[in-house]
XYZ file of C-alpha atoms in Angstrom:
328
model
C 125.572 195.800 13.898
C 126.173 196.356 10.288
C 129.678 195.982 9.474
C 129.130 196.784 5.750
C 127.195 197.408 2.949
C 127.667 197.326 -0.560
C 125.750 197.768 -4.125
C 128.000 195.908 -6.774
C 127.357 196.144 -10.283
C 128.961 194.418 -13.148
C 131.719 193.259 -10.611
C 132.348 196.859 -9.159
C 131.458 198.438 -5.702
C 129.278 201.903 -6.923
C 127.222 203.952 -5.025
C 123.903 203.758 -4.706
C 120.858 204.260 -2.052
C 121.380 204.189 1.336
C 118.111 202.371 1.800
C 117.802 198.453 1.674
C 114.941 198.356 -0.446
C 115.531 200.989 -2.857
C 119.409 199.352 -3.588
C 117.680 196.170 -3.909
C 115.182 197.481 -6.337
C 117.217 199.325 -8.354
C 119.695 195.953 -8.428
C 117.102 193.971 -9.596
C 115.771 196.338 -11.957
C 119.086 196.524 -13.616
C 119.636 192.891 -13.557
C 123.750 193.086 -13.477
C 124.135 193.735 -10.188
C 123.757 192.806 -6.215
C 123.407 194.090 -2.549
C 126.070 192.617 0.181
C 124.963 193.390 3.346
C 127.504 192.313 6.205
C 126.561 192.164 9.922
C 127.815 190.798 13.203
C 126.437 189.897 15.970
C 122.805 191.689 15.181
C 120.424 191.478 17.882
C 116.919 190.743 16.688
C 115.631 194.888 16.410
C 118.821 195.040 14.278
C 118.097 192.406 11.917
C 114.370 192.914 11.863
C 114.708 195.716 9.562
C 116.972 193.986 7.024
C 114.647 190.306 7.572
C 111.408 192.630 6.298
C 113.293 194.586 3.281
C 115.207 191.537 1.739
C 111.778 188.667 3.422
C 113.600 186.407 4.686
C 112.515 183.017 6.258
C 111.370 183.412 9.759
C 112.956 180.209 10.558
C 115.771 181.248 8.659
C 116.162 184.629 10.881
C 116.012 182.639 14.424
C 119.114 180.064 13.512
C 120.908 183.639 12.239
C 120.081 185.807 15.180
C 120.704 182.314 18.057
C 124.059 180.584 16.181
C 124.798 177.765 17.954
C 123.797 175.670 14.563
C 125.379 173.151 12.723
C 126.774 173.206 9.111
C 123.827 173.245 6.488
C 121.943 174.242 3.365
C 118.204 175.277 3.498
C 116.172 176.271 0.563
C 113.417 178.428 1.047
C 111.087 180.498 -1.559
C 113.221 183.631 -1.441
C 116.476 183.073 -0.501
C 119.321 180.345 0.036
C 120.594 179.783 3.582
C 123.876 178.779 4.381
C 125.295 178.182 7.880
C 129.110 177.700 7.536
C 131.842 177.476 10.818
C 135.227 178.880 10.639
C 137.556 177.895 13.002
C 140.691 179.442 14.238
C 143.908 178.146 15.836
C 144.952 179.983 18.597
C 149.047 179.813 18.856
C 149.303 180.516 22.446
C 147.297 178.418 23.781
C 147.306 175.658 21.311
C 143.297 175.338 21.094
C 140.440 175.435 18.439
C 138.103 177.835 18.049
C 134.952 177.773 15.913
C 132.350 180.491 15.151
C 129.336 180.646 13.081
C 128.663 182.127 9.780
C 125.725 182.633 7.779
C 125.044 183.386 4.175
C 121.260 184.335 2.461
C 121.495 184.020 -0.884
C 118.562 185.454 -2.714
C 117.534 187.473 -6.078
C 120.301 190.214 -6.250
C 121.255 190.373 -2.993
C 123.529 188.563 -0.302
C 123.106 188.941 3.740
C 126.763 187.651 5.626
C 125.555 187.442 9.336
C 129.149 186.634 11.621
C 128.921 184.897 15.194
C 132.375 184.747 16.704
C 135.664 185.476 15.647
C 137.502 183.677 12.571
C 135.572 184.562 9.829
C 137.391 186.047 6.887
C 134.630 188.436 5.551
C 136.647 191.140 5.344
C 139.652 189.697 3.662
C 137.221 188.352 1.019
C 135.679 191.079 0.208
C 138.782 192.708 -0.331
C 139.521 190.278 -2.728
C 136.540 190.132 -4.380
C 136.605 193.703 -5.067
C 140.165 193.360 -6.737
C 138.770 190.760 -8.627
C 135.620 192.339 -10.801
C 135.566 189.031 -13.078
C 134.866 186.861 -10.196
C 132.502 189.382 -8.326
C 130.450 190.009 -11.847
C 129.006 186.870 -11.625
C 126.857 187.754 -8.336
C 125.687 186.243 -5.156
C 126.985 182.973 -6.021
C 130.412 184.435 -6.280
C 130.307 185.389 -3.173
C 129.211 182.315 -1.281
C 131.973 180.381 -3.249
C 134.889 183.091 -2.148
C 133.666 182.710 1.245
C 133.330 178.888 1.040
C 136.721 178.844 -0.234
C 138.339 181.135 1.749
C 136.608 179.056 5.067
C 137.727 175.600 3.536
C 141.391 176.435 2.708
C 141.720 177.752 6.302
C 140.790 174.374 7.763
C 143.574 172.911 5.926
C 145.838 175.220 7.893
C 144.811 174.474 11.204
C 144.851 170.086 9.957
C 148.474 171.283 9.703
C 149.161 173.059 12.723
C 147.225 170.593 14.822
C 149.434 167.721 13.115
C 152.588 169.792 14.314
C 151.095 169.799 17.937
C 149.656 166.247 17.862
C 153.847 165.164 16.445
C 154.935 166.836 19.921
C 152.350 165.051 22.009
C 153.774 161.962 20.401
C 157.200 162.446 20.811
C 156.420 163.496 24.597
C 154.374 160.504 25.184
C 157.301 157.568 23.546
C 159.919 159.376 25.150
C 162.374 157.136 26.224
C 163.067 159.319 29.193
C 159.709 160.916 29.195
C 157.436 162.212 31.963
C 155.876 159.438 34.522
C 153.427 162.107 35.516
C 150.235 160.092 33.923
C 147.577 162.053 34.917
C 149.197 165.329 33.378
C 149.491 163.142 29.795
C 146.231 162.048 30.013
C 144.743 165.129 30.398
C 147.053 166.479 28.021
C 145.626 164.028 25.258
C 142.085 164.172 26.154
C 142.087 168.011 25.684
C 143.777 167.582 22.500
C 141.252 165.344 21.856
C 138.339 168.086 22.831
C 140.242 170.154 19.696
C 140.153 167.713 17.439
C 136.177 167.017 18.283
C 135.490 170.888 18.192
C 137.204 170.868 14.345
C 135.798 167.857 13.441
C 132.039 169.689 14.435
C 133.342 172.238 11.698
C 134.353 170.590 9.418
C 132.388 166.849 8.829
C 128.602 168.365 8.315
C 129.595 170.870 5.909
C 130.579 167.793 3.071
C 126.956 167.436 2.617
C 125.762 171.241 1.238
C 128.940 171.342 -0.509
C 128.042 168.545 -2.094
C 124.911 169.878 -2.918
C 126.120 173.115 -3.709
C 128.394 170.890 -6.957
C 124.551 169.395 -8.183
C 122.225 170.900 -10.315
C 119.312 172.098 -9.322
C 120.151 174.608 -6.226
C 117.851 177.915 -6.675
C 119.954 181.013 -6.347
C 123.697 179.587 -7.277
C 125.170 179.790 -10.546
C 125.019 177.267 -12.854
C 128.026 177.271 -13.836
C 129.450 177.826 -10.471
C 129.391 173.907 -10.023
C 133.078 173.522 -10.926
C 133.949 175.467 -8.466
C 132.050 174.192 -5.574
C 133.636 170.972 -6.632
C 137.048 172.057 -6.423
C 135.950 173.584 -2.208
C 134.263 170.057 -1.930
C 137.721 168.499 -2.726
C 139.130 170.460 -0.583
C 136.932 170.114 2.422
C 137.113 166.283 1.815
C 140.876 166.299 2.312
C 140.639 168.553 5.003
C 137.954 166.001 6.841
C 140.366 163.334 5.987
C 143.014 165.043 7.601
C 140.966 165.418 10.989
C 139.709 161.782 11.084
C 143.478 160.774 10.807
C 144.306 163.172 13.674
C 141.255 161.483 15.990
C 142.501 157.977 15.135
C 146.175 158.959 15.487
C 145.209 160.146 18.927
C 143.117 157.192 20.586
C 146.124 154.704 19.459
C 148.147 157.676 21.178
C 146.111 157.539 24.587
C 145.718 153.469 24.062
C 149.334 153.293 23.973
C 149.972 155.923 26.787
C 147.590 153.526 28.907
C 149.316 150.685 28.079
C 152.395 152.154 29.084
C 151.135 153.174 32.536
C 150.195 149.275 33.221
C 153.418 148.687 32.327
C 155.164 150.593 34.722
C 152.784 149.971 37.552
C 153.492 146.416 36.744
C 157.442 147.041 37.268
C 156.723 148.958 40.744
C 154.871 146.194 41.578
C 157.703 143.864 41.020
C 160.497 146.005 42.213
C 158.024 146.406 45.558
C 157.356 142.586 45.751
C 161.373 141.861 45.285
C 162.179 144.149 48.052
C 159.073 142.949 50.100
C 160.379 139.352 49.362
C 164.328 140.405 50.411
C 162.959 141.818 54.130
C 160.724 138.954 54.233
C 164.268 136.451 54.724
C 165.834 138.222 57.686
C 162.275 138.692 59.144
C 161.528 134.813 59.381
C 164.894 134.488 60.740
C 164.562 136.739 63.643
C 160.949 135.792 64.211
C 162.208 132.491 64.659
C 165.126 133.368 67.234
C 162.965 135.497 68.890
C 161.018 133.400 70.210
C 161.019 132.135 73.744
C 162.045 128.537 74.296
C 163.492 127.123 77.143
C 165.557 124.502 74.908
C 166.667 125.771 71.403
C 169.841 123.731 70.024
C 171.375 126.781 68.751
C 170.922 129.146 71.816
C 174.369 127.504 73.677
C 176.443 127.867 70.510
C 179.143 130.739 70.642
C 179.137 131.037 67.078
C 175.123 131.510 66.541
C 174.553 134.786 66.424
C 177.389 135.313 64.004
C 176.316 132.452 62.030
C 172.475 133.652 61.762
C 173.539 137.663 60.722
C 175.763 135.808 58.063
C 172.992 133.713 56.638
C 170.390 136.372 57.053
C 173.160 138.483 54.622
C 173.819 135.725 52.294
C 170.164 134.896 51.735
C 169.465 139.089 51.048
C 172.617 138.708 48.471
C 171.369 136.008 46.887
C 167.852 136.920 46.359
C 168.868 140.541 45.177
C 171.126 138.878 42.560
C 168.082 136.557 41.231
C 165.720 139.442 41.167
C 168.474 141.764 39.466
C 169.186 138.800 36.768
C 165.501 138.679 36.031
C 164.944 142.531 36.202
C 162.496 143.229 38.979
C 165.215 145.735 40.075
């Protein structure tokens, strides 16, 4: 559906035709102004109509209308396409969510097509509207609000995922913490799945904003290129940020798993001390209970007394050793 559209000239929303390709000619014609056309979620009758009025690439029009793409820059005769992912932090649940946005960039006119939720389309606008000096200077202002707006938000969620990823630390070298492995574990790998889905998001977009800082790009500003540096700077902290996180998290579950072998190791010993403790008495009554006619001990009125007693002092004695040593 079309969320919005918009004829912009000399940095100002005015009113103009309601129909695609008489805005467009008429922005072109005047040469200081644009058409934004917003949509989410067309289906392909939907976008058809705007595809034919503004000709955009075929191949261009089946990654919009599918999603499901990854973070790039395509040139093509008419237009620039841009395929950007926003991703969102969900405070309930503690998960990452990324949708899809892309941007066609062409002679006097821009085309925002929105997959998912998260991106801040209408926020920018807003802002771009209260901001005629930025807006004046066309399609390329646009792609850089949106850029910007996109990149700074990743920051946030490197923040709040640090915040969760401190707690998941703090849970796992708990002195007192949980022996429940398998909940940890799963705990780590699905903050792990997070990371992965931001990392998606974030690491293939470096190269078109790269790109985007160069000369030569049809359709963008010249003199945009300081700003698409400053996004790329941005962006490159931001990917920093994540790579730390997915580092952090594997010496995390390394250290977790090393944990886990060491308490299995002190069940084992606190089993094989006990084991060892029953073992004593066990040899001692095997051994008595056996039936021989002559046994030196069986006439003795002090035997059985004598055997419990040894049995007890041999149990005392190997509990202290194994207590000394710390097997129990």
């Amino acid at each position: 559906m079309i969320v919005d559209c918009g004829i912009y000239r000399d940095g100002r929303r005015t009113e103009g035709p309601a129909d695609f390709s008489d805005a467009l000619d008429e922005a072109r014609a005047t040469g200081d102004a644009f058409v934004w056309i917003g949509l989410h979620e067309p289906t392909e009758k939907e976008f058809d109509l705007v595809s034919s009025e503004f000709a955009l690439h075929p191949l261009a029009v089946e990654d919009a209308l599918r999603a499901h793409q990854r973070p790039k820059l395509e040139i093509y005769d008419d237009s620039l396409f841009v395929v950007i992912k926003p991703v969102v932090y969900e405070q309930e649940s503690d998960t990452v969510s990324a949708g899809e946005l892309m941007l066609f960039i062409g002679d006097s006119f821009v085309v925002t097509v929105r997959h998912g939720e998260g991106a801040p389309l209408a926020a920018v606008r807003t802002r771009l509207e209260a901001e005629p000096e930025v807006l004046k200077h066309g399609p390329t202002s646009v792609l850089y609000a949106v850029s910007d707006a996109v990149v700074d938000h990743y920051i946030e969620v490197a923040a709040e995922l640090q915040v969760d990823l401190e707690e998941l630390e703090a849970q796992v070298f708990a002195p007192t913490g949980s022996r429940d492995s398998s909940n940890t574990a799963a705990g780590i790998y699905t903050f792990k799945r997070q990371v992965l889905e931001f990392r998606r998001a974030t690491n293939p977009l470096s190269a078109p904003m790269a790109r985007l800082s160069s000369a030569g790009v049809p359709f963008v500003d010249a003199g945009s290129r300081p700003f698409f540096r400053d996004v790329n700077d941005h962006l490159t902290r931001a990917v920093e940020h994540v790579e730390g996180l997915d580092r952090l998290l594997s010496d995390i579950l390394s250290a977790h798993l090393a944990q886990v072998g060491v308490r299995q190791n002190d069940d084992m010993r606190k089993i094989s001390a006990w084991a060892a403790m029953a073992a004593v008495p066990t040899m001692v009554a095997g051994i008595y209970g056996m039936n021989f006619e002559h046994m030196p001990e069986l006439g003795w009125p002090w035997t059985y007394p004598a055997v419990i007693a040894l049995m007890g002092v041999a149990v005392a004695g190997l509990y202290r050793l194994f207590k000394r040593r710390g097997w129990l």
